[in-house]
Short mmCIF file of C-alpha atoms and ligand atoms in Angstrom, two decimals:
data_model
loop_
_atom_site.label_atom_id
_atom_site.label_comp_id
_atom_site.label_asym_id
_atom_site.label_seq_id
_atom_site.Cartn_x
_atom_site.Cartn_y
_atom_site.Cartn_z
CA MET H 6 -18.93 -19.73 -4.27
CA LYS H 7 -16.39 -22.51 -3.78
CA THR H 8 -14.87 -24.19 -6.82
CA ALA H 9 -13.83 -27.79 -7.37
CA LEU H 10 -12.07 -29.80 -10.06
CA ILE H 11 -12.60 -33.55 -10.24
CA THR H 12 -10.68 -35.76 -12.65
CA GLY H 13 -12.46 -38.69 -14.29
CA ALA H 14 -15.81 -37.06 -13.53
CA ASN H 15 -17.85 -38.08 -16.56
CA LYS H 16 -19.20 -41.19 -14.82
CA SER H 17 -19.34 -43.40 -11.73
CA ILE H 18 -17.82 -42.15 -8.47
CA GLY H 19 -16.33 -38.97 -9.98
CA PHE H 20 -19.64 -37.97 -11.55
CA GLU H 21 -21.64 -38.63 -8.39
CA THR H 22 -19.08 -36.70 -6.33
CA ALA H 23 -19.66 -33.76 -8.66
CA ARG H 24 -23.41 -34.09 -8.24
CA GLN H 25 -23.16 -34.10 -4.45
CA LEU H 26 -20.83 -31.07 -4.39
CA LEU H 27 -23.14 -29.22 -6.79
CA ARG H 28 -26.00 -29.84 -4.38
CA GLN H 29 -23.85 -28.16 -1.71
CA GLY H 30 -23.46 -25.08 -3.91
CA TYR H 31 -19.97 -25.64 -5.33
CA TYR H 32 -19.00 -24.60 -8.85
CA LEU H 33 -17.71 -27.69 -10.61
CA TYR H 34 -15.05 -28.16 -13.26
CA LEU H 35 -15.92 -31.61 -14.50
CA GLY H 36 -12.64 -33.14 -15.63
CA CYS H 37 -13.07 -35.65 -18.46
CA ARG H 38 -10.55 -37.05 -20.91
CA ASP H 39 -13.21 -37.13 -23.63
CA ILE H 40 -14.86 -33.70 -23.81
CA GLU H 41 -17.94 -35.16 -25.54
CA LYS H 42 -18.55 -37.47 -22.58
CA GLY H 43 -18.03 -34.42 -20.37
CA ARG H 44 -20.69 -32.44 -22.24
CA GLU H 45 -23.13 -35.35 -21.95
CA ALA H 46 -22.44 -35.58 -18.22
CA VAL H 47 -23.04 -31.86 -17.79
CA LYS H 48 -26.38 -32.20 -19.60
CA LEU H 49 -27.44 -34.89 -17.12
CA LEU H 50 -26.62 -32.59 -14.20
CA GLN H 51 -28.35 -29.63 -15.78
CA ALA H 52 -31.46 -31.79 -16.23
CA GLU H 53 -31.48 -32.00 -12.43
CA ASN H 54 -31.21 -28.22 -12.26
CA LEU H 55 -27.56 -28.41 -11.20
CA ASN H 56 -26.18 -25.68 -13.41
CA GLN H 57 -22.94 -24.47 -11.83
CA VAL H 58 -20.86 -26.88 -13.84
CA GLU H 59 -18.78 -27.06 -17.00
CA PRO H 60 -16.71 -29.79 -18.61
CA VAL H 61 -12.93 -29.49 -18.82
CA GLU H 62 -10.93 -31.80 -21.04
CA ILE H 63 -8.15 -33.41 -19.04
CA ASP H 64 -6.36 -36.67 -19.72
CA VAL H 65 -4.19 -37.26 -16.68
CA ASP H 66 -1.83 -39.44 -18.71
CA ASP H 67 -0.95 -36.50 -20.94
CA ILE H 68 1.01 -33.52 -19.61
CA ASN H 69 -0.08 -31.35 -22.55
CA SER H 70 -3.71 -32.07 -21.77
CA ILE H 71 -3.14 -31.23 -18.09
CA GLN H 72 -1.43 -27.96 -18.96
CA ALA H 73 -4.21 -27.06 -21.40
CA ALA H 74 -6.80 -27.79 -18.69
CA ARG H 75 -4.87 -25.61 -16.25
CA GLU H 76 -5.02 -22.77 -18.75
CA VAL H 77 -8.75 -23.25 -19.34
CA VAL H 78 -9.53 -23.24 -15.62
CA GLY H 79 -7.09 -20.40 -14.97
CA ASN H 80 -8.88 -18.26 -17.53
CA LYS H 81 -12.11 -18.70 -15.58
CA THR H 82 -10.99 -18.46 -11.97
CA ASN H 83 -8.05 -17.37 -9.83
CA VAL H 84 -9.02 -19.70 -7.02
CA LEU H 85 -9.60 -23.42 -6.78
CA ASP H 86 -10.89 -24.67 -3.41
CA VAL H 87 -10.98 -28.40 -4.02
CA LEU H 88 -8.98 -30.78 -6.20
CA ILE H 89 -10.19 -34.38 -6.33
CA ASN H 90 -7.79 -36.74 -8.05
CA ASN H 91 -10.35 -39.42 -8.86
CA ALA H 92 -9.37 -40.72 -12.33
CA GLY H 93 -8.02 -44.23 -11.98
CA VAL H 94 -7.56 -47.54 -13.77
CA SER H 95 -7.13 -51.08 -12.51
CA GLY H 96 -5.23 -52.59 -15.43
CA SER H 97 -6.06 -55.95 -16.92
CA MET H 98 -6.14 -59.02 -14.68
CA PRO H 99 -4.59 -61.26 -13.45
CA GLN H 100 -1.65 -59.36 -12.01
CA ALA H 101 0.74 -61.90 -10.56
CA PRO H 102 3.91 -60.22 -9.29
CA LEU H 103 6.34 -62.40 -11.26
CA ASP H 104 4.42 -62.67 -14.51
CA THR H 105 2.94 -59.26 -15.18
CA GLU H 106 4.47 -57.27 -18.01
CA ILE H 107 6.26 -54.14 -16.88
CA SER H 108 4.30 -52.24 -19.53
CA LEU H 109 1.13 -52.80 -17.50
CA PHE H 110 2.80 -51.37 -14.39
CA ARG H 111 3.84 -48.31 -16.41
CA HIS H 112 0.35 -47.84 -17.86
CA VAL H 113 -1.43 -48.05 -14.50
CA PHE H 114 1.14 -45.93 -12.68
CA GLU H 115 0.80 -43.29 -15.41
CA THR H 116 -2.82 -42.69 -14.43
CA ASN H 117 -2.98 -43.60 -10.74
CA PHE H 118 0.34 -42.12 -9.64
CA PHE H 119 2.17 -39.87 -12.13
CA GLY H 120 -1.15 -38.40 -13.29
CA VAL H 121 -2.08 -37.38 -9.76
CA ILE H 122 1.30 -35.75 -9.18
CA THR H 123 1.22 -33.87 -12.47
CA VAL H 124 -2.33 -32.60 -11.95
CA THR H 125 -1.57 -31.59 -8.36
CA GLN H 126 1.55 -29.69 -9.36
CA ALA H 127 -0.31 -27.97 -12.19
CA PHE H 128 -3.19 -26.76 -10.02
CA VAL H 129 -1.55 -26.15 -6.65
CA ASP H 130 -1.04 -22.43 -7.30
CA LEU H 131 -4.80 -21.97 -7.78
CA LEU H 132 -5.44 -24.01 -4.63
CA LYS H 133 -3.04 -21.81 -2.66
CA GLU H 134 -5.36 -18.87 -3.37
CA SER H 135 -8.16 -20.59 -1.43
CA PRO H 136 -8.58 -19.88 2.28
CA GLU H 137 -9.40 -23.57 2.86
CA PRO H 138 -7.82 -25.68 0.11
CA ARG H 139 -8.61 -29.39 0.02
CA ILE H 140 -6.88 -32.14 -1.97
CA VAL H 141 -8.50 -35.57 -2.05
CA ASN H 142 -6.63 -38.44 -3.63
CA VAL H 143 -9.02 -41.26 -4.36
CA THR H 144 -7.13 -44.37 -3.35
CA SER H 145 -8.25 -47.90 -2.56
CA GLY H 146 -8.42 -49.99 0.58
CA LEU H 147 -6.09 -52.28 -1.38
CA GLY H 148 -3.41 -49.59 -1.10
CA SER H 149 -2.78 -50.39 2.59
CA LEU H 150 0.60 -52.08 3.03
CA THR H 151 -0.08 -52.74 6.71
CA LEU H 152 -3.28 -54.67 5.95
CA HIS H 153 -1.68 -56.60 3.08
CA ASN H 154 0.59 -58.01 5.77
CA ASP H 155 -2.30 -58.99 8.06
CA PRO H 156 -3.66 -62.52 7.39
CA GLU H 157 -6.80 -61.61 9.35
CA TRP H 158 -7.70 -58.82 6.92
CA HIS H 159 -10.86 -59.48 4.92
CA TYR H 160 -9.08 -58.73 1.61
CA TYR H 161 -5.75 -60.37 2.58
CA LYS H 162 -5.77 -62.69 -0.45
CA VAL H 163 -6.78 -59.97 -2.90
CA LYS H 164 -3.43 -58.82 -4.29
CA PRO H 165 -3.55 -57.47 -7.84
CA THR H 166 0.08 -56.40 -7.82
CA VAL H 167 -0.07 -53.55 -10.26
CA TYR H 168 -3.13 -51.84 -8.83
CA VAL H 169 -2.00 -52.40 -5.22
CA SER H 170 1.44 -50.94 -5.96
CA SER H 171 0.01 -47.93 -7.75
CA LYS H 172 -2.37 -47.05 -4.89
CA ALA H 173 0.30 -47.70 -2.24
CA ALA H 174 2.55 -45.29 -4.15
CA LEU H 175 -0.30 -42.78 -4.32
CA ASN H 176 -0.73 -43.12 -0.56
CA ALA H 177 2.97 -42.41 -0.07
CA TYR H 178 2.70 -39.28 -2.20
CA THR H 179 -0.38 -38.19 -0.25
CA ILE H 180 1.23 -38.44 3.17
CA VAL H 181 4.38 -36.66 2.04
CA LEU H 182 2.37 -33.90 0.35
CA ALA H 183 0.28 -33.46 3.51
CA TYR H 184 3.51 -33.14 5.49
CA GLU H 185 4.87 -30.57 3.03
CA LEU H 186 1.70 -28.50 3.48
CA ARG H 187 1.28 -29.16 7.23
CA ASP H 188 1.67 -25.53 8.32
CA THR H 189 -0.84 -24.20 5.82
CA ALA H 190 -4.64 -24.24 5.54
CA PHE H 191 -4.48 -27.26 3.21
CA LYS H 192 -6.09 -30.57 4.08
CA VAL H 193 -4.58 -33.35 2.00
CA ASN H 194 -6.05 -36.82 2.40
CA ALA H 195 -6.38 -40.19 0.70
CA VAL H 196 -9.91 -41.61 0.56
CA ASP H 197 -10.94 -45.17 -0.14
CA PRO H 198 -14.44 -44.98 -1.62
CA GLY H 199 -15.01 -48.65 -0.78
CA TYR H 200 -15.61 -51.62 -3.05
CA THR H 201 -18.32 -50.13 -5.23
CA ALA H 202 -20.38 -51.36 -8.17
CA THR H 203 -19.03 -49.40 -11.16
CA ASP H 204 -17.62 -50.08 -14.62
CA PHE H 205 -14.25 -50.32 -12.85
CA ASN H 206 -15.05 -53.85 -11.61
CA ASN H 207 -17.91 -54.83 -13.93
CA HIS H 208 -20.32 -53.79 -11.20
CA THR H 209 -19.22 -56.51 -8.77
CA GLY H 210 -18.70 -54.28 -5.73
CA PRO H 211 -21.24 -54.40 -2.88
CA GLY H 212 -21.16 -50.64 -2.24
CA THR H 213 -23.26 -48.04 -4.04
CA ILE H 214 -21.96 -45.06 -5.99
CA PRO H 215 -23.75 -42.49 -3.79
CA GLU H 216 -22.19 -44.02 -0.66
CA ALA H 217 -18.74 -44.02 -2.26
CA ALA H 218 -19.07 -40.43 -3.44
CA ALA H 219 -20.26 -39.31 0.01
CA ARG H 220 -16.95 -40.56 1.44
CA VAL H 221 -15.02 -38.48 -1.07
CA VAL H 222 -17.22 -35.44 -0.48
CA LYS H 223 -16.67 -35.69 3.27
CA ALA H 224 -12.91 -35.30 2.81
CA ALA H 225 -13.37 -32.58 0.18
CA THR H 226 -15.49 -30.46 2.51
CA LEU H 227 -13.55 -30.86 5.76
CA GLY H 228 -13.74 -27.83 8.01
CA VAL H 229 -10.79 -26.03 9.55
CA ASP H 230 -10.67 -28.59 12.37
CA GLY H 231 -10.59 -31.51 9.94
CA LEU H 232 -7.69 -33.92 9.77
CA THR H 233 -4.94 -33.88 7.16
CA GLY H 234 -2.49 -36.58 6.10
CA GLN H 235 -5.00 -39.40 6.68
CA PHE H 236 -6.08 -42.52 4.85
CA PHE H 237 -9.85 -42.49 5.26
CA SER H 238 -11.48 -45.87 4.74
CA ASP H 239 -14.80 -46.97 6.19
CA ASP H 240 -14.22 -50.43 4.66
CA ASN H 241 -10.82 -50.96 6.30
CA ALA H 242 -11.74 -49.30 9.59
CA PRO H 243 -15.50 -49.33 10.25
CA ASP H 244 -14.97 -48.02 13.80
CA THR H 245 -12.62 -45.09 13.27
CA GLY H 246 -12.84 -44.48 9.53
CA ILE H 247 -9.05 -44.21 9.45
CA SER H 248 -7.07 -47.00 7.82
CA PRO H 249 -3.49 -47.93 8.61
CA TRP H 250 -1.19 -46.96 5.72
P1 NAP P 696 -14.71 -46.05 -13.38
O1 NAP P 696 -16.15 -46.32 -13.36
O2 NAP P 696 -13.85 -46.95 -14.21
O3 NAP P 696 -14.45 -44.53 -13.80
C1 NAP P 696 -13.13 -44.09 -13.91
C2 NAP P 696 -13.11 -42.67 -14.41
O4 NAP P 696 -11.72 -42.31 -14.58
C3 NAP P 696 -13.77 -42.50 -15.78
O5 NAP P 696 -14.36 -41.21 -15.84
C4 NAP P 696 -12.59 -42.58 -16.73
O6 NAP P 696 -12.82 -41.92 -17.96
C5 NAP P 696 -11.55 -41.83 -15.91
N1 NAP P 696 -10.19 -42.02 -16.40
C6 NAP P 696 -9.49 -43.17 -16.54
N2 NAP P 696 -8.27 -42.90 -17.05
C7 NAP P 696 -8.20 -41.56 -17.21
C8 NAP P 696 -7.22 -40.68 -17.70
N3 NAP P 696 -6.03 -41.11 -18.15
N4 NAP P 696 -7.48 -39.35 -17.69
C9 NAP P 696 -8.66 -38.89 -17.25
N5 NAP P 696 -9.65 -39.67 -16.81
C10 NAP P 696 -9.41 -41.00 -16.79
O7 NAP P 696 -14.08 -46.13 -11.89
P2 NAP P 696 -14.67 -45.76 -10.44
O8 NAP P 696 -15.11 -47.02 -9.80
O9 NAP P 696 -15.58 -44.60 -10.52
O10 NAP P 696 -13.29 -45.36 -9.72
C11 NAP P 696 -12.96 -44.02 -9.42
C12 NAP P 696 -11.77 -44.06 -8.49
O11 NAP P 696 -12.09 -44.83 -7.33
C13 NAP P 696 -10.52 -44.71 -9.10
O12 NAP P 696 -9.38 -43.98 -8.71
C14 NAP P 696 -10.50 -46.10 -8.47
O13 NAP P 696 -9.18 -46.62 -8.36
C15 NAP P 696 -11.07 -45.80 -7.10
N6 NAP P 696 -11.66 -46.96 -6.42
C16 NAP P 696 -12.73 -47.59 -6.96
C17 NAP P 696 -13.26 -48.68 -6.29
C18 NAP P 696 -14.44 -49.44 -6.82
O14 NAP P 696 -14.77 -50.50 -6.24
N7 NAP P 696 -15.12 -48.96 -7.85
C19 NAP P 696 -12.69 -49.12 -5.07
C20 NAP P 696 -11.62 -48.43 -4.56
C21 NAP P 696 -11.11 -47.35 -5.24
P3 NAP P 696 -13.45 -42.68 -19.26
O15 NAP P 696 -14.93 -42.76 -19.03
O16 NAP P 696 -13.05 -41.79 -20.38
O17 NAP P 696 -12.81 -44.05 -19.31
#
């Protein structure tokens, strides 16, 4: 049975991604910064007869919490097949580049960028034990630098500086990590779930959570012929599914 860890999985896209992987027979470590919320989320899944799941407390802003989670998971399994770095924050708005407090940049980068790196480094040894390890970094279409420079782009005027910078940095980490692991069985990709109605944006997005999660699941379950080092985005690239960085 394949195993997966998802951060920020107590609700929204992370939770639905867990549900869809459970339906495919994966064993799920449901990463949640509040273990009580994690237990509640597990109960919801079990009510659907999805039982191969347990909550793991992990606050990606806190290295001690990440290390404790690594120990918990390591006591249960020697192999992790899938890591989904989903936990993310937008930071308060507006985010004008000249007026936004540096403390907000630090806060958002802590979760969206440093958190991903710390979690990945903590769990990579378990992933290396898998014959087909997959790392999915949940990014945003707003992380594309190329498109931010294209006046024809649908979201050209949408430029929340802090969030954009954090996801662009995450994209940079993703492509370099994929390069580092290019001669291995790893597939390392960034996935834009699309603008989706969740708590993240006060439910303003046009996309649905199941659609968003399906995009993440697709990258998490890539076969041996699947691509690595890509920025998957159906929103940015409806034809190819691959966004410019
Ligand atoms: P959401 O509804 O706000 O859920 C975010 C999840 O991340 C929650 O489980 C939250 O936990 C968790 N989280 C936040 N900070 C954390 C931390 N320090 N440690 C551990 N968990 C933490 O957001 P979403 O819409 O599902 O977004 C999921 C991912 O998709 C994010 O990376 C986001 O940037 C990306 N994304 C979303 C959209 C969209 O339109 N929704 C578009 C593009 C990309 P709590 O419940 O404890 O707060």
